[in-house]
PDB file of C-alpha atoms in Angstrom:
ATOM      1  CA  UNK A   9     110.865  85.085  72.809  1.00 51.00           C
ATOM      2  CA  UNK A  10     112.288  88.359  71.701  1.00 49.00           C
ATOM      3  CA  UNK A  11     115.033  87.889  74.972  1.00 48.00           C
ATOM      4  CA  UNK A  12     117.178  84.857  74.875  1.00 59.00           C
ATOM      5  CA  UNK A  13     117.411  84.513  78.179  1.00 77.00           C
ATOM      6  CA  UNK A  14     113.450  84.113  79.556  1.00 89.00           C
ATOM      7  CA  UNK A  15     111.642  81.120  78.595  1.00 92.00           C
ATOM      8  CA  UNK A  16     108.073  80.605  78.861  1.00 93.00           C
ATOM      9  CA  UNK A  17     105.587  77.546  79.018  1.00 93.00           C
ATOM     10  CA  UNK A  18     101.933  77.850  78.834  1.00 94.00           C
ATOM     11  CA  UNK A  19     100.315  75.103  80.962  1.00 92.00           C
ATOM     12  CA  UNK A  20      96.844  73.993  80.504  1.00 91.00           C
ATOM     13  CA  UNK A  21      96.557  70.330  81.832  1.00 88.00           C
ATOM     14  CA  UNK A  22      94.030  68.070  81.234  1.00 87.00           C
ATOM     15  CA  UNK A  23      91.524  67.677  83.347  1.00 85.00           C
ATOM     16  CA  UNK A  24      90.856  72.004  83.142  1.00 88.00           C
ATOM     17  CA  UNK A  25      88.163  72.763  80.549  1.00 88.00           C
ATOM     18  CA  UNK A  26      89.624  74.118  77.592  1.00 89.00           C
ATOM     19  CA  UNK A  27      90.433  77.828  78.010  1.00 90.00           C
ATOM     20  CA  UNK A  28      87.097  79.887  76.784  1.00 87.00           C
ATOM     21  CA  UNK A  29      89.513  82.424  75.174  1.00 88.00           C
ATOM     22  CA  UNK A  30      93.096  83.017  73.842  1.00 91.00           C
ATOM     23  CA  UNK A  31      94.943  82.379  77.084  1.00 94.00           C
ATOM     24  CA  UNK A  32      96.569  80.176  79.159  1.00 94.00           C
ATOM     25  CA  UNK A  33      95.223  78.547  82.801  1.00 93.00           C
ATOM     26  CA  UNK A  34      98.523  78.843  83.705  1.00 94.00           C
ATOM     27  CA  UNK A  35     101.997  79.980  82.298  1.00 94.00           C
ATOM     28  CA  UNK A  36     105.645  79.457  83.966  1.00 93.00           C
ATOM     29  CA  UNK A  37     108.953  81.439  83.054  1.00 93.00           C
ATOM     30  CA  UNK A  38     112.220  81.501  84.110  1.00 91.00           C
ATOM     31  CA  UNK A  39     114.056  84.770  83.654  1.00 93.00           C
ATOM     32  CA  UNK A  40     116.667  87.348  84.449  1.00 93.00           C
ATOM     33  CA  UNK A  41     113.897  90.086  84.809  1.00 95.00           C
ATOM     34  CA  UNK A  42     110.813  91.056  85.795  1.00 96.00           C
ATOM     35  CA  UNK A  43     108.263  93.944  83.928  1.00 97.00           C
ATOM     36  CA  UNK A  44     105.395  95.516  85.594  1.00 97.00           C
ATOM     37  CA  UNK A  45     102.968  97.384  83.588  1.00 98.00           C
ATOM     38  CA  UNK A  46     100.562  99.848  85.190  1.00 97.00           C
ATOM     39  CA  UNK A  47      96.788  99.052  83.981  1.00 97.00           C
ATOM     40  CA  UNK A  48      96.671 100.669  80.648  1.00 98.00           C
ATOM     41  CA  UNK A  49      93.844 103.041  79.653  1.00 98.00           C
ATOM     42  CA  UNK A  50      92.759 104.933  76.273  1.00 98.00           C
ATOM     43  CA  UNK A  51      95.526 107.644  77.324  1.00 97.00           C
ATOM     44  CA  UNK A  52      97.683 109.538  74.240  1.00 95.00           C
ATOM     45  CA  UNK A  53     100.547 110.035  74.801  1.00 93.00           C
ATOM     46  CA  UNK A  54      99.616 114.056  75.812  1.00 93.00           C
ATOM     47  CA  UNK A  55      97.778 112.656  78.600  1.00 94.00           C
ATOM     48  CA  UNK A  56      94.487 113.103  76.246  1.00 96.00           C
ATOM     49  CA  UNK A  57      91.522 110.333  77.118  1.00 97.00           C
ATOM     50  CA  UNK A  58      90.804 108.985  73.408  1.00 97.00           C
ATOM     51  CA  UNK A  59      88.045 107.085  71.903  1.00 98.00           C
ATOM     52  CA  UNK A  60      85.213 108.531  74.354  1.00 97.00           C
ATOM     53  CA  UNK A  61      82.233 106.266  74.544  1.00 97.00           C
ATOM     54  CA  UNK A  62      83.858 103.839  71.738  1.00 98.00           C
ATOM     55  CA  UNK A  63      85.098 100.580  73.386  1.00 98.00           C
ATOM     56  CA  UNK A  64      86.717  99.658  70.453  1.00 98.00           C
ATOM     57  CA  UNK A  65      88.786 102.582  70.132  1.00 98.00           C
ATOM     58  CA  UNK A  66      89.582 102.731  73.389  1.00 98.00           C
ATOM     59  CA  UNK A  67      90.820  99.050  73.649  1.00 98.00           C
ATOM     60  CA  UNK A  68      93.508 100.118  70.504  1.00 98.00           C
ATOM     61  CA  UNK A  69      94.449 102.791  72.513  1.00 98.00           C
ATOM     62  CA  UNK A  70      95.438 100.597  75.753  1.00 98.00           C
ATOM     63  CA  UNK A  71      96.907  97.359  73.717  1.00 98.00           C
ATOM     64  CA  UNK A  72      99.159 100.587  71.854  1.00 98.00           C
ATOM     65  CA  UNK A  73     100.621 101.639  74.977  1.00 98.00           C
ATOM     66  CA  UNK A  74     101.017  98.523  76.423  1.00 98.00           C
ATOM     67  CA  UNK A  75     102.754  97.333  73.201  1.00 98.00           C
ATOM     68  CA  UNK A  76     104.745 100.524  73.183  1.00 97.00           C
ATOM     69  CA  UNK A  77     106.047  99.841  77.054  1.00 97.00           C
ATOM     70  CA  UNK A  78     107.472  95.916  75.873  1.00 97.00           C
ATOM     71  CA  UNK A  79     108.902  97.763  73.063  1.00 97.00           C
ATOM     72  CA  UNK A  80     110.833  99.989  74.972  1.00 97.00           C
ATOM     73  CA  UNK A  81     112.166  97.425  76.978  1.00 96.00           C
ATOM     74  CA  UNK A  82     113.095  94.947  74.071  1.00 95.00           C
ATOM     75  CA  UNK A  83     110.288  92.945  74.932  1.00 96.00           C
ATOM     76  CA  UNK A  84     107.121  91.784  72.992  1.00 96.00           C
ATOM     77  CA  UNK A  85     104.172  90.234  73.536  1.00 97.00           C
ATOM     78  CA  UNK A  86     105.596  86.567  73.953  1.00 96.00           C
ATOM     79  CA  UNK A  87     107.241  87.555  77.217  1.00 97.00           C
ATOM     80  CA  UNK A  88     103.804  88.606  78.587  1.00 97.00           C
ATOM     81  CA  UNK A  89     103.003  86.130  81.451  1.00 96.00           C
ATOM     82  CA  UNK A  90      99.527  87.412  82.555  1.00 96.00           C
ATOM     83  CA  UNK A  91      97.174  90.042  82.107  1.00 97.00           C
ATOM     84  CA  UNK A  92      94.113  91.497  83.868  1.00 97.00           C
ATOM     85  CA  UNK A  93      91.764  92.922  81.914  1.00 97.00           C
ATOM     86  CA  UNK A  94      88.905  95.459  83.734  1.00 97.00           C
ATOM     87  CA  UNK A  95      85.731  96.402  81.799  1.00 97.00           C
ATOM     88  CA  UNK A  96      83.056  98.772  82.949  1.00 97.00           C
ATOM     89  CA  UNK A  97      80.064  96.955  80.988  1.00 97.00           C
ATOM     90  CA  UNK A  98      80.459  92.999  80.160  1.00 95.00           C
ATOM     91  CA  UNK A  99      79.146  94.089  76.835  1.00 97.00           C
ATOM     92  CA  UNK A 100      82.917  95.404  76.109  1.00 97.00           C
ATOM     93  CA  UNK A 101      84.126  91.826  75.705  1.00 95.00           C
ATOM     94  CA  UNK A 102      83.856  91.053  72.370  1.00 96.00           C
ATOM     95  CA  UNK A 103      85.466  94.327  71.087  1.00 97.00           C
ATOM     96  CA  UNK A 104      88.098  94.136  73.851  1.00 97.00           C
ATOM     97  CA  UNK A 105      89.190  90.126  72.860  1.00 95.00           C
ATOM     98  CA  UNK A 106      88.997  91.317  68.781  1.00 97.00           C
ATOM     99  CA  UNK A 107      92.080  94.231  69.583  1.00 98.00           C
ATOM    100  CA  UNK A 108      93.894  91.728  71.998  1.00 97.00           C
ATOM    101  CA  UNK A 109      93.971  88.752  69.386  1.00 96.00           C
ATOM    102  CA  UNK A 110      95.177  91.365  66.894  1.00 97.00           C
ATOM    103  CA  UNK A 111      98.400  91.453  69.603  1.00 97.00           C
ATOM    104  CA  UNK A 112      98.516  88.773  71.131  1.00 96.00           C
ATOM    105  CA  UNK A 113      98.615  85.690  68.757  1.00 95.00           C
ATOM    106  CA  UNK A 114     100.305  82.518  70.247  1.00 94.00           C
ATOM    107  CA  UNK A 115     102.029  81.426  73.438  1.00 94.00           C
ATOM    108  CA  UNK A 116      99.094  83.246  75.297  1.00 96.00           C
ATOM    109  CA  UNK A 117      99.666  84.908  78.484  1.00 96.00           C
ATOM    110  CA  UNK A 118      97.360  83.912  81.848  1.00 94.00           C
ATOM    111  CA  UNK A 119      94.525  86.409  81.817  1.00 94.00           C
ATOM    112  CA  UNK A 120      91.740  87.528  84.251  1.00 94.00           C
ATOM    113  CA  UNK A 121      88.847  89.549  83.174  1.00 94.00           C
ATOM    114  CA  UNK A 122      86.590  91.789  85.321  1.00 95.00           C
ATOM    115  CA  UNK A 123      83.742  94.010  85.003  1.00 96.00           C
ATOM    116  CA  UNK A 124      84.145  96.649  87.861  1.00 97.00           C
ATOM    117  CA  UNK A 125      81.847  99.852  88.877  1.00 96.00           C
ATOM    118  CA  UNK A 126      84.508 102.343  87.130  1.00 97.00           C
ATOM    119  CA  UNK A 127      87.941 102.928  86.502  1.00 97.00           C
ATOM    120  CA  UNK A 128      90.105 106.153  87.045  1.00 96.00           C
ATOM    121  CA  UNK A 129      88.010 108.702  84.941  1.00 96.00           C
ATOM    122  CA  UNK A 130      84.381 108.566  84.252  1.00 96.00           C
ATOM    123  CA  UNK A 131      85.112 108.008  80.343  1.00 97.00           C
ATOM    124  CA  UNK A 132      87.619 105.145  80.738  1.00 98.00           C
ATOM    125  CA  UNK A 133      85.917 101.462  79.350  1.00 98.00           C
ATOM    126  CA  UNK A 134      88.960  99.222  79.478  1.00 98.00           C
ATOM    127  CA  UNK A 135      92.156  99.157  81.201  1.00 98.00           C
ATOM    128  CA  UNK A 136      94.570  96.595  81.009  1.00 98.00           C
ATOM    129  CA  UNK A 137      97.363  95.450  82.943  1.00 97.00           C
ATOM    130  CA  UNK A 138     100.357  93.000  82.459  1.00 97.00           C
ATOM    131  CA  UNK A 139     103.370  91.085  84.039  1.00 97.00           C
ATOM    132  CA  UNK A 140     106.047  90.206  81.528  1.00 97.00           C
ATOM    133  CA  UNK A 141     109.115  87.895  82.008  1.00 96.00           C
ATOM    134  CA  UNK A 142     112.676  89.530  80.363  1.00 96.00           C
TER     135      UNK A 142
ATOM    136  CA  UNK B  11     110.583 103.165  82.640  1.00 92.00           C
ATOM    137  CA  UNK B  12     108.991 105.581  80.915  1.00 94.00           C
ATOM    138  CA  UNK B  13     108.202 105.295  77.497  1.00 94.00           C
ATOM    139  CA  UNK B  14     109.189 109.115  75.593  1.00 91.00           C
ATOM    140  CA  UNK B  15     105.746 108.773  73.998  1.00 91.00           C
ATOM    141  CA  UNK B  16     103.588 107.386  76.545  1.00 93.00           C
ATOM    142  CA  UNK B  17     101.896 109.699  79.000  1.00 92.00           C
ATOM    143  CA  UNK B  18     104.033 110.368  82.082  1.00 94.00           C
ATOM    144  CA  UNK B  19     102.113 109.785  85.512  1.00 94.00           C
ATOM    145  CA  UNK B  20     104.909 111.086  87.861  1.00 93.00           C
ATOM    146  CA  UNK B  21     104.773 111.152  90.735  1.00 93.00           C
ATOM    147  CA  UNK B  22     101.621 108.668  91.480  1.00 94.00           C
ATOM    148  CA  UNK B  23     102.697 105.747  90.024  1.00 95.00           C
ATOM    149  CA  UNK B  24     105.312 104.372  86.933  1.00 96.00           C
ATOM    150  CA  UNK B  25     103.690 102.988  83.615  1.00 96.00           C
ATOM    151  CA  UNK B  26     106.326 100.545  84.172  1.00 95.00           C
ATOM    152  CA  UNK B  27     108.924  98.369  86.618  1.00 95.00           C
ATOM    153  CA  UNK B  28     111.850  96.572  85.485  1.00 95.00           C
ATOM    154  CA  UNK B  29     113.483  94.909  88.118  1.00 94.00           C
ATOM    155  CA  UNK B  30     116.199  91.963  88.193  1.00 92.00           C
ATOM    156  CA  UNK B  31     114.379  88.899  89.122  1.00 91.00           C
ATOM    157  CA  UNK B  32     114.490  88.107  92.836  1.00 89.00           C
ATOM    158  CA  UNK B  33     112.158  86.543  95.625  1.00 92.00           C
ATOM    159  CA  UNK B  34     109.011  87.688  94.800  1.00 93.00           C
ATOM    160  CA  UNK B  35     106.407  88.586  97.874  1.00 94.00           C
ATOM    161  CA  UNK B  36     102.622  89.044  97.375  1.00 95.00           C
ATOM    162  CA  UNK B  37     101.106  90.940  99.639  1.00 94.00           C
ATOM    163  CA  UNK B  38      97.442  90.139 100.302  1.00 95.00           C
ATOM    164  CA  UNK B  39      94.847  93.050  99.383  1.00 94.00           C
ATOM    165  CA  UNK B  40      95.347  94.961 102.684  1.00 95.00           C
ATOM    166  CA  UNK B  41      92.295  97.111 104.696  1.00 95.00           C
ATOM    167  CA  UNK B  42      91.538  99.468 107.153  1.00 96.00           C
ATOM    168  CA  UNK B  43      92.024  96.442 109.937  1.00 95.00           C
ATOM    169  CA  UNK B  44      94.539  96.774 113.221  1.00 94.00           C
ATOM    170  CA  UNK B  45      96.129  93.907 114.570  1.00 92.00           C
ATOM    171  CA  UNK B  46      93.035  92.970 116.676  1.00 94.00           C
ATOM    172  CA  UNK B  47      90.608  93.048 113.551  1.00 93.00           C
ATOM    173  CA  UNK B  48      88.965  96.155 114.240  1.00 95.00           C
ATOM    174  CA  UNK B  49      88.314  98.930 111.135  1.00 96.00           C
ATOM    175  CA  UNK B  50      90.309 101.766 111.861  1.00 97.00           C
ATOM    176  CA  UNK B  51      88.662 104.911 110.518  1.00 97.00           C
ATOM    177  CA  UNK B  52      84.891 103.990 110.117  1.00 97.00           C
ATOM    178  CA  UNK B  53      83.623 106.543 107.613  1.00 97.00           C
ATOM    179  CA  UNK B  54      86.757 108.303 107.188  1.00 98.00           C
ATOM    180  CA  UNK B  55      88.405 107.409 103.456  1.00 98.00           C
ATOM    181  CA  UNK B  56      91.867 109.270 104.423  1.00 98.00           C
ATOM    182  CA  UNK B  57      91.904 107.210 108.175  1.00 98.00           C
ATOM    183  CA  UNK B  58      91.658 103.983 106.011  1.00 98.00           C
ATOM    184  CA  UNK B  59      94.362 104.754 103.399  1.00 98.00           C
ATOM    185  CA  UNK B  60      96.884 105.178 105.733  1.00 98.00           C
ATOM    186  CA  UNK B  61      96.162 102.686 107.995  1.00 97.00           C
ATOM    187  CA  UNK B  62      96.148 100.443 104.360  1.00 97.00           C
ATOM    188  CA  UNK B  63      99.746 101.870 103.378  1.00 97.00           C
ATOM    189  CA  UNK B  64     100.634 100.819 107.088  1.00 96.00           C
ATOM    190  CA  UNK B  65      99.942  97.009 106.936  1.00 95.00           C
ATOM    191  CA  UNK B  66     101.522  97.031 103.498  1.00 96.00           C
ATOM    192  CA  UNK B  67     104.655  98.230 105.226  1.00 96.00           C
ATOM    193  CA  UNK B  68     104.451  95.883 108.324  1.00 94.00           C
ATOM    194  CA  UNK B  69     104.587  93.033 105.606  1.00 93.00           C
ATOM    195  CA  UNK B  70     107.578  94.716 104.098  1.00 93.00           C
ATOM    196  CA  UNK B  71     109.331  94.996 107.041  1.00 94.00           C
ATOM    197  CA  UNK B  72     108.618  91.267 108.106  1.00 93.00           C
ATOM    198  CA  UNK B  73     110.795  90.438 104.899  1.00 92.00           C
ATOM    199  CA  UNK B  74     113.428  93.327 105.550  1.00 93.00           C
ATOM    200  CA  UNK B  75     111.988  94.916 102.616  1.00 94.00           C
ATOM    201  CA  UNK B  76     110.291  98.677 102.272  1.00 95.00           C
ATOM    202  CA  UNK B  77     108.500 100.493  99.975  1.00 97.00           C
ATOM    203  CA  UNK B  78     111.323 101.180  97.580  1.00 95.00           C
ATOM    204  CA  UNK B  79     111.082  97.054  96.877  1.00 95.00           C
ATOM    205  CA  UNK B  80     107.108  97.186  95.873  1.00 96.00           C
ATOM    206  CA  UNK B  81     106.684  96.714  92.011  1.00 96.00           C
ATOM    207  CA  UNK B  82     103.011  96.672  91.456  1.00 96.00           C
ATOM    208  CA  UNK B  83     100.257  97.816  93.426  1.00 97.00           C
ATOM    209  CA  UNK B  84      96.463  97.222  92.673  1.00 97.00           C
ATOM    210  CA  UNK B  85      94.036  99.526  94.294  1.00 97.00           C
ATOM    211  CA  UNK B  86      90.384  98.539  94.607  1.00 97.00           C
ATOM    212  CA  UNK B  87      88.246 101.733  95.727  1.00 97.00           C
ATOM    213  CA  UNK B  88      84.533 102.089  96.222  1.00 97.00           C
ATOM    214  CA  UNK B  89      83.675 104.960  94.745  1.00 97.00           C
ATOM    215  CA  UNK B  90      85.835 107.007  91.793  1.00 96.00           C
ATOM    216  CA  UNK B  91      85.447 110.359  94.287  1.00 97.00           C
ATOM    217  CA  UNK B  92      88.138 108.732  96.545  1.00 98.00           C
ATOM    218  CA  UNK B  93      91.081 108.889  93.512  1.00 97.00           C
ATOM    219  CA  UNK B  94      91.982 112.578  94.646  1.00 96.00           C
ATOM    220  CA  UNK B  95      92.673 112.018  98.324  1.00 97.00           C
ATOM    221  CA  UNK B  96      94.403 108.637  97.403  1.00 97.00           C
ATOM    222  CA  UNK B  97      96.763 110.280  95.096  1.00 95.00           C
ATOM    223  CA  UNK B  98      97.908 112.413  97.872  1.00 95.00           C
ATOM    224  CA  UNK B  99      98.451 109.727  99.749  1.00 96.00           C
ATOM    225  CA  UNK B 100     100.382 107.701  97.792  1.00 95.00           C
ATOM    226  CA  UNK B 101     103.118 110.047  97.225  1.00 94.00           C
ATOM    227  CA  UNK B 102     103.595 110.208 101.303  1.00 96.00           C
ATOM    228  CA  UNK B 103     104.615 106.499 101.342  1.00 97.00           C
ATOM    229  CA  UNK B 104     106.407 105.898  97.838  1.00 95.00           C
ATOM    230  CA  UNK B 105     110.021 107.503  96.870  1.00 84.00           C
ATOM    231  CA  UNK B 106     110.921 108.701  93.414  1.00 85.00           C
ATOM    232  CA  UNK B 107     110.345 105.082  91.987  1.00 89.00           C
ATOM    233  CA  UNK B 108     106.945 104.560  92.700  1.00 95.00           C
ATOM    234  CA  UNK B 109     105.315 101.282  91.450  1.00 97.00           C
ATOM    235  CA  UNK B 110     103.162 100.102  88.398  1.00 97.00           C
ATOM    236  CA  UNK B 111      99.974 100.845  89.467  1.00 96.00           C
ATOM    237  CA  UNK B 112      96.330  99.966  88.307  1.00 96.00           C
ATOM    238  CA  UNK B 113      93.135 101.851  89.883  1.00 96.00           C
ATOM    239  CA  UNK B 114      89.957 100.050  89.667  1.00 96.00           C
ATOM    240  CA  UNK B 115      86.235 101.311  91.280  1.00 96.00           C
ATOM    241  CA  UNK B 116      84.619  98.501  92.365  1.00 96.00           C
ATOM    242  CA  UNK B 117      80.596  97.998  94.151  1.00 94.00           C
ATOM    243  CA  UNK B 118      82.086  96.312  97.870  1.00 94.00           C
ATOM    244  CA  UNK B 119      84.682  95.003  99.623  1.00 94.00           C
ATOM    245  CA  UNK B 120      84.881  92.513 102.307  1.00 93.00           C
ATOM    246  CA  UNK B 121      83.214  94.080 104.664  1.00 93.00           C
ATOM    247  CA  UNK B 122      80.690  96.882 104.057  1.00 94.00           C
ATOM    248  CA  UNK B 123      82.478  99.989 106.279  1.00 96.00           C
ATOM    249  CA  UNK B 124      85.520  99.119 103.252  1.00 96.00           C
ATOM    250  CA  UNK B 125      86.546 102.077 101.323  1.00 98.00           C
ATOM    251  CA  UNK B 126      89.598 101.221 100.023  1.00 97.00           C
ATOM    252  CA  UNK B 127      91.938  97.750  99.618  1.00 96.00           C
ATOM    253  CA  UNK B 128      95.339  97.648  98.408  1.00 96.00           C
ATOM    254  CA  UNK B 129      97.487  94.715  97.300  1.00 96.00           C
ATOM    255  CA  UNK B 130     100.772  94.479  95.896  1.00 96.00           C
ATOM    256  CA  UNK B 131     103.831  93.054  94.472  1.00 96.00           C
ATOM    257  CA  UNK B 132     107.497  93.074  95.777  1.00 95.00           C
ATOM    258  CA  UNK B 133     110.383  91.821  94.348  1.00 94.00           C
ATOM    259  CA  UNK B 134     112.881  91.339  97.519  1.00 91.00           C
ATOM    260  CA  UNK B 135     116.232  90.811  98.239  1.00 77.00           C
TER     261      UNK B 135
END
């Protein structure tokens, strides 16, 4: 982990199916402090929605910010403990998992995924949330 | 925390929390119930809210903790037309540190006369 003093252990006993993507059932940490990131969506930084009506694009846009928020706090992606990850159409998935694998790569987080009626703005596809251990 | 290049939601909500690890308290997605389990504000989306942002503080308060100690909310609305009102809301109940926040739409709640359900994270002292 990019902070010596967190650890993290990814738990995923026997007896639980094998995850069906790249996370963890279950992940414990010990650490000094705590991160809280808002549920990420395909925002610039100018407050401009990007990547209308591309899922793809849009998924960039949220792991970017979230990857720019551990950054700023000296953290990366190992000290992410769990995510939640909201899609407007289940056919987002695949597109969604291809950007996250791109950032996330080993020691994977816990992770729910949901398809939900609509997010914040009409033009929003994906937004993603996390918990991170410092 | 707020990034210099990330967009800057002030005063709704942070894009981010760093607090020094403490007790932690989840606080069950909270509705528009009273202590009997009666809807408070049938119909009326601003009725609700509050009477949401008031459970979430009777919790606090059971822990001696307040708003100021709430790191993440989640709010689960029915329909997207409610964000406006909410927003107003919010800022009513959280200080200049407002929590993480995520806003999802979603098709029902518990009960049907649900418009809006709030949980949350605290880290307390």
């Amino acid at each position: 982990m990019s902070n010596r003093r967190a650890t993290k252990d990814c738990i995923n006993p026997k007896g639980v199916g094998t995850p069906l993507g790249l996370y963890s059932h279950g992940v414990s940490a010990s650490c000094e402090k705590m991160l809280f990131i808002s549920g990420q969506t395909a925002v610039d930084e100018k407050g401009k929605v990007t990547g209308k009506g591309d899922a793809k694009a849009q998924a960039e846009q949220v792991f970017k910010n979230l990857d720019k928020i551990l950054k700023s706090q000296g953290a990366s992606w190992d000290n992410v403990l769990k995510t939640t990850i909201y899609l407007t159409d289940i056919r987002h998935m695949k597109v969604v998992q291809e950007v996250r694998s791109k950032y996330i790569k080993r020691n994977y987080p816990a992770s729910t995924l949901l398809v939900v009626s609509g997010l914040a703005r009409p033009e929003f596809l994906v937004e993603v949330e996390a918990v991170a251990a410092l | 925390m707020q990034p210099k290049d990330l967009y800057n939601p002030s005063p709704r909500y942070s894009q981010g929390i760093l607090v020094e690890a403490g007790k932690l308290l989840f606080i069950a997605g909270q509705t528009a119930l009273d202590e009997k389990g009666e809807i408070v504000g049938k119909g009326d989306f601003e009725k609700q809210a509050h009477k949401v942002f008031e459970n979430i503080q009777s919790i606090l308060k059971e822990v001696g903790a307040s708003f100021g100690n709430v790191t993440k909310i989640t709010i689960y609305v029915t329909d997207i037309k409610y964000l406006q009102p909410l927003s107003a809301i919010r800022v009513q109940y959280f200080g200049v540190m407002p929590p993480a926040s995520t806003f999802v739409v979603v098709e029902s709640l518990a009960h049907e006369e649900f418009f809006i359900e709030i949980e949350a994270i605290a880290v307390v002292p």
